[in-house]
């Protein structure tokens, strides 16, 4: 989903263990917006690692697959974890960071295990925007998710300088490879003009 957002292309083949921070500049309502997106692989070895990654983020997209009930069951737990960790950590920022819930793979209607109705009820109860999308079929739907997240950040005042936080350069976060998606001069010598994630293996 992140790669679709920043490259406009759907790359079906990839390494699911890949964890990357993508730096990407987009345009929203005529303004340049710099995104820094940690695309997690969900392979955290312990709860401290999850906590560190959650602390790093200012806002969150929680993605499940409509074809996978277990991934949907994780949504509520992740929301609580994010809210808990951020309310314990921040001063001057809203108590709960912006979160958008996304049900992906809606094109796989015959494999669906989670109904739209059920997901909408959960998102209403948790008070977070909800989108059902197909990353495979629609670039626009993917963009809408990130644009909504940005608007939520604006609405909650998360983009004012007073709420900017100094990120701790932790060993864990430093180890995650970084990709500069818009730059032709890329720090590690790679660009995002790849056809498959096989072309693109981080150190
Ligand atoms: N049919 C379909 N397949 C998709 C869609 N989005 C992703 N996929 C496929 O689903 C797999 C996982 O895609 P990712 O976008 O990497 O999602 P992820 O959250 O990293 O998934 P996991 O690795 O399973 O945790 C890949 O094989 C993709 O090709 C979609 O909208 N429709």
PDB file of C-alpha atoms and ligand atoms in Angstrom:
ATOM      1  CA  UNK A   1       0.000   0.000   0.000  1.00  0.00           C
ATOM      2  CA  UNK A   2       2.821   2.409   0.836  1.00  0.00           C
ATOM      3  CA  UNK A   3       4.676   1.584  -2.358  1.00  0.00           C
ATOM      4  CA  UNK A   4       1.467   2.027  -4.352  1.00  0.00           C
ATOM      5  CA  UNK A   5       1.015   5.459  -2.744  1.00  0.00           C
ATOM      6  CA  UNK A   6       4.493   6.713  -3.509  1.00  0.00           C
ATOM      7  CA  UNK A   7       5.138   5.085  -6.900  1.00  0.00           C
ATOM      8  CA  UNK A   8       1.525   4.864  -8.178  1.00  0.00           C
ATOM      9  CA  UNK A   9       2.299   1.289  -9.157  1.00  0.00           C
ATOM     10  CA  UNK A  10       1.078  -1.965  -7.697  1.00  0.00           C
ATOM     11  CA  UNK A  11       3.929  -4.344  -7.052  1.00  0.00           C
ATOM     12  CA  UNK A  12       2.522  -7.788  -6.395  1.00  0.00           C
ATOM     13  CA  UNK A  13       5.782  -9.574  -5.731  1.00  0.00           C
ATOM     14  CA  UNK A  14       7.731  -8.596  -2.676  1.00  0.00           C
ATOM     15  CA  UNK A  15       9.524  -9.801   0.406  1.00  0.00           C
ATOM     16  CA  UNK A  16       6.990  -9.684   3.273  1.00  0.00           C
ATOM     17  CA  UNK A  17       9.771  -9.381   5.861  1.00  0.00           C
ATOM     18  CA  UNK A  18      10.958  -6.106   4.348  1.00  0.00           C
ATOM     19  CA  UNK A  19      10.678  -3.176   6.726  1.00  0.00           C
ATOM     20  CA  UNK A  20      11.455   0.260   5.346  1.00  0.00           C
ATOM     21  CA  UNK A  21      11.088   3.957   6.069  1.00  0.00           C
ATOM     22  CA  UNK A  22       9.957   5.724   2.898  1.00  0.00           C
ATOM     23  CA  UNK A  23      10.516   9.450   2.532  1.00  0.00           C
ATOM     24  CA  UNK A  24       8.171  10.890  -0.011  1.00  0.00           C
ATOM     25  CA  UNK A  25       6.947  14.345  -0.978  1.00  0.00           C
ATOM     26  CA  UNK A  26       3.370  14.592  -2.184  1.00  0.00           C
ATOM     27  CA  UNK A  27       1.063  17.485  -3.024  1.00  0.00           C
ATOM     28  CA  UNK A  28      -2.138  17.941  -1.058  1.00  0.00           C
ATOM     29  CA  UNK A  29      -4.412  20.901  -1.862  1.00  0.00           C
ATOM     30  CA  UNK A  30      -1.548  22.582  -3.706  1.00  0.00           C
ATOM     31  CA  UNK A  31       0.874  22.252  -0.781  1.00  0.00           C
ATOM     32  CA  UNK A  32       3.996  20.112  -0.659  1.00  0.00           C
ATOM     33  CA  UNK A  33       3.727  17.563   2.108  1.00  0.00           C
ATOM     34  CA  UNK A  34       6.713  15.532   3.287  1.00  0.00           C
ATOM     35  CA  UNK A  35       5.797  12.054   4.376  1.00  0.00           C
ATOM     36  CA  UNK A  36       8.010   9.749   6.362  1.00  0.00           C
ATOM     37  CA  UNK A  37       6.318   6.363   6.420  1.00  0.00           C
ATOM     38  CA  UNK A  38       7.479   3.345   8.362  1.00  0.00           C
ATOM     39  CA  UNK A  39       6.073   0.323   6.552  1.00  0.00           C
ATOM     40  CA  UNK A  40       6.192  -2.355   9.237  1.00  0.00           C
ATOM     41  CA  UNK A  41       6.572  -6.037   8.510  1.00  0.00           C
ATOM     42  CA  UNK A  42       4.823  -7.120  11.706  1.00  0.00           C
ATOM     43  CA  UNK A  43       7.807  -9.165  12.805  1.00  0.00           C
ATOM     44  CA  UNK A  44       8.641  -7.460  16.059  1.00  0.00           C
ATOM     45  CA  UNK A  45      10.396  -9.854  18.371  1.00  0.00           C
ATOM     46  CA  UNK A  46       9.121  -8.327  21.583  1.00  0.00           C
ATOM     47  CA  UNK A  47       6.721  -5.714  22.903  1.00  0.00           C
ATOM     48  CA  UNK A  48       9.556  -3.192  23.419  1.00  0.00           C
ATOM     49  CA  UNK A  49      10.218  -3.160  19.675  1.00  0.00           C
ATOM     50  CA  UNK A  50       6.551  -2.532  18.909  1.00  0.00           C
ATOM     51  CA  UNK A  51       6.506   0.220  21.521  1.00  0.00           C
ATOM     52  CA  UNK A  52       9.556   1.904  20.005  1.00  0.00           C
ATOM     53  CA  UNK A  53       8.008   1.912  16.541  1.00  0.00           C
ATOM     54  CA  UNK A  54       4.722   3.267  17.851  1.00  0.00           C
ATOM     55  CA  UNK A  55       6.547   6.032  19.743  1.00  0.00           C
ATOM     56  CA  UNK A  56       8.322   6.989  16.518  1.00  0.00           C
ATOM     57  CA  UNK A  57       5.065   7.666  14.644  1.00  0.00           C
ATOM     58  CA  UNK A  58       2.908  10.802  14.775  1.00  0.00           C
ATOM     59  CA  UNK A  59      -0.097   9.200  13.098  1.00  0.00           C
ATOM     60  CA  UNK A  60      -1.048   5.700  12.035  1.00  0.00           C
ATOM     61  CA  UNK A  61      -2.677   3.675   9.281  1.00  0.00           C
ATOM     62  CA  UNK A  62      -3.853   0.327  10.640  1.00  0.00           C
ATOM     63  CA  UNK A  63      -4.338  -2.031   7.700  1.00  0.00           C
ATOM     64  CA  UNK A  64      -6.074  -5.376   7.780  1.00  0.00           C
ATOM     65  CA  UNK A  65      -7.105  -7.619   4.915  1.00  0.00           C
ATOM     66  CA  UNK A  66     -10.848  -8.156   4.367  1.00  0.00           C
ATOM     67  CA  UNK A  67      -9.879 -11.759   3.504  1.00  0.00           C
ATOM     68  CA  UNK A  68      -8.149 -12.363   6.834  1.00  0.00           C
ATOM     69  CA  UNK A  69     -10.158 -12.277  10.048  1.00  0.00           C
ATOM     70  CA  UNK A  70      -7.049 -12.565  12.232  1.00  0.00           C
ATOM     71  CA  UNK A  71      -5.697  -9.317  10.777  1.00  0.00           C
ATOM     72  CA  UNK A  72      -9.040  -7.613  11.539  1.00  0.00           C
ATOM     73  CA  UNK A  73      -8.930  -8.919  15.108  1.00  0.00           C
ATOM     74  CA  UNK A  74      -5.629  -7.084  15.562  1.00  0.00           C
ATOM     75  CA  UNK A  75      -7.129  -3.671  14.742  1.00  0.00           C
ATOM     76  CA  UNK A  76      -8.656  -3.009  18.143  1.00  0.00           C
ATOM     77  CA  UNK A  77      -5.559  -4.166  20.032  1.00  0.00           C
ATOM     78  CA  UNK A  78      -3.310  -1.921  17.930  1.00  0.00           C
ATOM     79  CA  UNK A  79      -5.594   1.096  18.431  1.00  0.00           C
ATOM     80  CA  UNK A  80      -5.489   0.649  22.179  1.00  0.00           C
ATOM     81  CA  UNK A  81      -1.742   0.132  22.161  1.00  0.00           C
ATOM     82  CA  UNK A  82      -1.141   3.284  20.086  1.00  0.00           C
ATOM     83  CA  UNK A  83      -3.436   5.378  22.260  1.00  0.00           C
ATOM     84  CA  UNK A  84      -1.936   4.011  25.443  1.00  0.00           C
ATOM     85  CA  UNK A  85       1.684   4.569  24.396  1.00  0.00           C
ATOM     86  CA  UNK A  86       1.043   8.064  23.032  1.00  0.00           C
ATOM     87  CA  UNK A  87      -1.082   9.313  25.894  1.00  0.00           C
ATOM     88  CA  UNK A  88       1.708   8.280  28.261  1.00  0.00           C
ATOM     89  CA  UNK A  89       4.368  10.044  26.203  1.00  0.00           C
ATOM     90  CA  UNK A  90       3.246  13.328  24.772  1.00  0.00           C
ATOM     91  CA  UNK A  91       2.901  16.795  26.145  1.00  0.00           C
ATOM     92  CA  UNK A  92       1.221  19.531  24.123  1.00  0.00           C
ATOM     93  CA  UNK A  93      -0.059  17.095  21.481  1.00  0.00           C
ATOM     94  CA  UNK A  94      -3.550  15.615  21.297  1.00  0.00           C
ATOM     95  CA  UNK A  95      -4.046  12.744  23.666  1.00  0.00           C
ATOM     96  CA  UNK A  96      -4.798  10.260  20.912  1.00  0.00           C
ATOM     97  CA  UNK A  97      -2.814  10.468  17.670  1.00  0.00           C
ATOM     98  CA  UNK A  98      -4.659  10.397  14.330  1.00  0.00           C
ATOM     99  CA  UNK A  99      -5.445   6.875  13.188  1.00  0.00           C
ATOM    100  CA  UNK A 100      -7.082   5.675   9.976  1.00  0.00           C
ATOM    101  CA  UNK A 101      -8.359   2.105   9.708  1.00  0.00           C
ATOM    102  CA  UNK A 102      -8.100   0.416   6.304  1.00  0.00           C
ATOM    103  CA  UNK A 103      -9.628  -2.816   5.028  1.00  0.00           C
ATOM    104  CA  UNK A 104      -7.490  -3.799   2.032  1.00  0.00           C
ATOM    105  CA  UNK A 105      -8.043  -6.329  -0.800  1.00  0.00           C
ATOM    106  CA  UNK A 106     -11.718  -5.560  -1.350  1.00  0.00           C
ATOM    107  CA  UNK A 107     -11.270  -6.882  -4.920  1.00  0.00           C
ATOM    108  CA  UNK A 108     -11.105 -10.419  -3.477  1.00  0.00           C
ATOM    109  CA  UNK A 109     -14.872 -10.539  -2.877  1.00  0.00           C
ATOM    110  CA  UNK A 110     -15.108 -14.346  -2.951  1.00  0.00           C
ATOM    111  CA  UNK A 111     -12.499 -14.691  -0.201  1.00  0.00           C
ATOM    112  CA  UNK A 112     -13.994 -12.038   2.033  1.00  0.00           C
ATOM    113  CA  UNK A 113     -14.085 -12.880   5.745  1.00  0.00           C
ATOM    114  CA  UNK A 114     -14.837  -9.448   7.235  1.00  0.00           C
ATOM    115  CA  UNK A 115     -17.962  -7.545   6.184  1.00  0.00           C
ATOM    116  CA  UNK A 116     -18.013  -3.804   5.508  1.00  0.00           C
ATOM    117  CA  UNK A 117     -20.741  -3.429   8.094  1.00  0.00           C
ATOM    118  CA  UNK A 118     -18.691  -5.050  10.834  1.00  0.00           C
ATOM    119  CA  UNK A 119     -15.657  -2.900  10.070  1.00  0.00           C
ATOM    120  CA  UNK A 120     -17.740   0.280   9.963  1.00  0.00           C
ATOM    121  CA  UNK A 121     -19.194  -0.539  13.377  1.00  0.00           C
ATOM    122  CA  UNK A 122     -15.723  -1.015  14.821  1.00  0.00           C
ATOM    123  CA  UNK A 123     -14.413   2.213  13.310  1.00  0.00           C
ATOM    124  CA  UNK A 124     -17.418   4.124  14.703  1.00  0.00           C
ATOM    125  CA  UNK A 125     -16.859   2.628  18.143  1.00  0.00           C
ATOM    126  CA  UNK A 126     -13.162   3.525  18.016  1.00  0.00           C
ATOM    127  CA  UNK A 127     -13.930   6.938  16.438  1.00  0.00           C
ATOM    128  CA  UNK A 128     -11.452   6.624  13.599  1.00  0.00           C
ATOM    129  CA  UNK A 129     -12.077   7.087   9.852  1.00  0.00           C
ATOM    130  CA  UNK A 130     -12.453   3.848   7.932  1.00  0.00           C
ATOM    131  CA  UNK A 131     -11.767   3.014   4.278  1.00  0.00           C
ATOM    132  CA  UNK A 132     -12.209  -0.142   2.333  1.00  0.00           C
ATOM    133  CA  UNK A 133      -9.775  -0.215  -0.552  1.00  0.00           C
ATOM    134  CA  UNK A 134      -8.090  -2.336  -3.164  1.00  0.00           C
ATOM    135  CA  UNK A 135      -4.442  -1.428  -3.389  1.00  0.00           C
ATOM    136  CA  UNK A 136      -4.274  -3.627  -6.468  1.00  0.00           C
ATOM    137  CA  UNK A 137      -7.107  -1.918  -8.345  1.00  0.00           C
ATOM    138  CA  UNK A 138      -6.960   1.693  -7.252  1.00  0.00           C
ATOM    139  CA  UNK A 139      -4.190   4.195  -6.728  1.00  0.00           C
ATOM    140  CA  UNK A 140      -6.770   6.891  -5.843  1.00  0.00           C
ATOM    141  CA  UNK A 141      -8.150   4.891  -2.912  1.00  0.00           C
ATOM    142  CA  UNK A 142      -4.669   4.506  -1.479  1.00  0.00           C
ATOM    143  CA  UNK A 143      -3.966   8.208  -1.854  1.00  0.00           C
ATOM    144  CA  UNK A 144      -7.216   9.043  -0.097  1.00  0.00           C
ATOM    145  CA  UNK A 145      -6.054   7.153   2.984  1.00  0.00           C
ATOM    146  CA  UNK A 146      -2.846   9.162   3.340  1.00  0.00           C
ATOM    147  CA  UNK A 147      -4.563  12.441   2.475  1.00  0.00           C
ATOM    148  CA  UNK A 148      -7.181  11.773   5.152  1.00  0.00           C
ATOM    149  CA  UNK A 149      -4.485  11.027   7.682  1.00  0.00           C
ATOM    150  CA  UNK A 150      -2.770  14.292   6.838  1.00  0.00           C
ATOM    151  CA  UNK A 151      -6.075  16.202   7.174  1.00  0.00           C
ATOM    152  CA  UNK A 152      -6.677  14.524  10.545  1.00  0.00           C
ATOM    153  CA  UNK A 153      -3.231  15.665  11.659  1.00  0.00           C
ATOM    154  CA  UNK A 154      -4.050  19.210  10.556  1.00  0.00           C
ATOM    155  CA  UNK A 155      -7.439  19.101  12.272  1.00  0.00           C
ATOM    156  CA  UNK A 156      -5.919  17.917  15.537  1.00  0.00           C
ATOM    157  CA  UNK A 157      -3.173  20.537  15.404  1.00  0.00           C
ATOM    158  CA  UNK A 158      -0.403  17.917  15.142  1.00  0.00           C
ATOM    159  CA  UNK A 159       1.399  19.923  12.463  1.00  0.00           C
ATOM    160  CA  UNK A 160       2.111  23.019  14.505  1.00  0.00           C
ATOM    161  CA  UNK A 161       5.794  23.494  15.441  1.00  0.00           C
ATOM    162  CA  UNK A 162       4.877  23.286  19.148  1.00  0.00           C
ATOM    163  CA  UNK A 163       3.952  19.632  18.734  1.00  0.00           C
ATOM    164  CA  UNK A 164       7.033  18.610  16.743  1.00  0.00           C
ATOM    165  CA  UNK A 165       8.914  16.045  18.668  1.00  0.00           C
ATOM    166  CA  UNK A 166      12.584  15.322  18.693  1.00  0.00           C
ATOM    167  CA  UNK A 167      13.020  11.742  17.610  1.00  0.00           C
ATOM    168  CA  UNK A 168      15.356   9.629  19.641  1.00  0.00           C
ATOM    169  CA  UNK A 169      17.902   8.029  17.372  1.00  0.00           C
ATOM    170  CA  UNK A 170      17.356   4.541  18.708  1.00  0.00           C
ATOM    171  CA  UNK A 171      19.418   1.608  17.478  1.00  0.00           C
ATOM    172  CA  UNK A 172      16.294  -0.177  16.304  1.00  0.00           C
ATOM    173  CA  UNK A 173      15.028   2.703  14.171  1.00  0.00           C
ATOM    174  CA  UNK A 174      18.498   3.411  12.773  1.00  0.00           C
ATOM    175  CA  UNK A 175      18.705  -0.153  11.516  1.00  0.00           C
ATOM    176  CA  UNK A 176      15.589   0.220   9.349  1.00  0.00           C
ATOM    177  CA  UNK A 177      16.554   1.044   5.741  1.00  0.00           C
ATOM    178  CA  UNK A 178      15.441   4.416   4.392  1.00  0.00           C
ATOM    179  CA  UNK A 179      14.319   5.106   0.856  1.00  0.00           C
ATOM    180  CA  UNK A 180      14.073   8.607  -0.572  1.00  0.00           C
ATOM    181  CA  UNK A 181      11.248   8.122  -3.017  1.00  0.00           C
ATOM    182  CA  UNK A 182      11.303  11.437  -4.864  1.00  0.00           C
ATOM    183  CA  UNK A 183      14.974  12.023  -5.083  1.00  0.00           C
ATOM    184  CA  UNK A 184      17.083  11.012  -8.036  1.00  0.00           C
ATOM    185  CA  UNK A 185      20.155  11.265  -5.808  1.00  0.00           C
ATOM    186  CA  UNK A 186      19.452   8.635  -3.268  1.00  0.00           C
ATOM    187  CA  UNK A 187      21.622   8.194  -0.210  1.00  0.00           C
ATOM    188  CA  UNK A 188      22.101   4.480  -0.633  1.00  0.00           C
ATOM    189  CA  UNK A 189      22.296   4.595  -4.411  1.00  0.00           C
ATOM    190  CA  UNK A 190      18.852   3.116  -5.109  1.00  0.00           C
ATOM    191  CA  UNK A 191      15.787   4.632  -6.641  1.00  0.00           C
ATOM    192  CA  UNK A 192      12.206   3.498  -6.618  1.00  0.00           C
ATOM    193  CA  UNK A 193      12.206   2.585 -10.281  1.00  0.00           C
ATOM    194  CA  UNK A 194      12.077  -1.118  -9.519  1.00  0.00           C
ATOM    195  CA  UNK A 195       9.730  -3.685 -11.002  1.00  0.00           C
ATOM    196  CA  UNK A 196       9.719  -6.113  -8.172  1.00  0.00           C
ATOM    197  CA  UNK A 197      10.871  -6.102  -4.594  1.00  0.00           C
ATOM    198  CA  UNK A 198      13.422  -8.678  -5.657  1.00  0.00           C
ATOM    199  CA  UNK A 199      15.256  -5.774  -7.329  1.00  0.00           C
ATOM    200  CA  UNK A 200      15.274  -3.962  -4.077  1.00  0.00           C
ATOM    201  CA  UNK A 201      16.816  -5.686  -1.125  1.00  0.00           C
ATOM    202  CA  UNK A 202      17.996  -3.524   1.754  1.00  0.00           C
ATOM    203  CA  UNK A 203      21.406  -3.968   3.305  1.00  0.00           C
TER     204      UNK A 203
HETATM  205  N1  LIG B   1      -5.727  -9.058  -4.585  1.00  0.00           N
HETATM  206  C1  LIG B   1      -5.038  -8.162  -3.882  1.00  0.00           C
HETATM  207  N2  LIG B   1      -3.824  -8.475  -3.384  1.00  0.00           N
HETATM  208  C2  LIG B   1      -3.168  -7.523  -2.680  1.00  0.00           C
HETATM  209  C3  LIG B   1      -3.704  -6.238  -2.444  1.00  0.00           C
HETATM  210  N3  LIG B   1      -2.824  -5.534  -1.711  1.00  0.00           N
HETATM  211  C4  LIG B   1      -1.781  -6.344  -1.473  1.00  0.00           C
HETATM  212  N4  LIG B   1      -1.990  -7.545  -2.060  1.00  0.00           N
HETATM  213  C5  LIG B   1      -1.079  -8.699  -2.015  1.00  0.00           C
HETATM  214  O1  LIG B   1      -1.026  -9.141  -0.677  1.00  0.00           O
HETATM  215  C6  LIG B   1       0.309  -9.471  -0.278  1.00  0.00           C
HETATM  216  C7  LIG B   1       0.718  -8.590   0.909  1.00  0.00           C
HETATM  217  O2  LIG B   1       0.778  -7.225   0.504  1.00  0.00           O
HETATM  218  P1  LIG B   1       1.429  -6.031   1.325  1.00  0.00           P
HETATM  219  O3  LIG B   1       0.952  -4.784   0.736  1.00  0.00           O
HETATM  220  O4  LIG B   1       2.889  -6.193   1.385  1.00  0.00           O
HETATM  221  O5  LIG B   1       0.808  -6.161   2.741  1.00  0.00           O
HETATM  222  P2  LIG B   1       1.432  -6.491   4.151  1.00  0.00           P
HETATM  223  O6  LIG B   1       0.621  -5.784   5.137  1.00  0.00           O
HETATM  224  O7  LIG B   1       2.902  -6.260   4.179  1.00  0.00           O
HETATM  225  O8  LIG B   1       1.044  -8.000   4.216  1.00  0.00           O
HETATM  226  P3  LIG B   1       1.717  -9.187   5.004  1.00  0.00           P
HETATM  227  O9  LIG B   1       3.080  -9.336   4.414  1.00  0.00           O
HETATM  228  O10 LIG B   1       0.803 -10.349   4.683  1.00  0.00           O
HETATM  229  O11 LIG B   1       1.726  -8.763   6.435  1.00  0.00           O
HETATM  230  C8  LIG B   1       1.144  -9.292  -1.536  1.00  0.00           C
HETATM  231  O12 LIG B   1       1.270 -10.527  -2.180  1.00  0.00           O
HETATM  232  C9  LIG B   1       0.338  -8.351  -2.405  1.00  0.00           C
HETATM  233  O13 LIG B   1       0.531  -8.589  -3.764  1.00  0.00           O
HETATM  234  C10 LIG B   1      -4.995  -5.932  -3.001  1.00  0.00           C
HETATM  235  O14 LIG B   1      -5.563  -4.852  -2.855  1.00  0.00           O
HETATM  236  N5  LIG B   1      -5.603  -6.943  -3.701  1.00  0.00           N
END
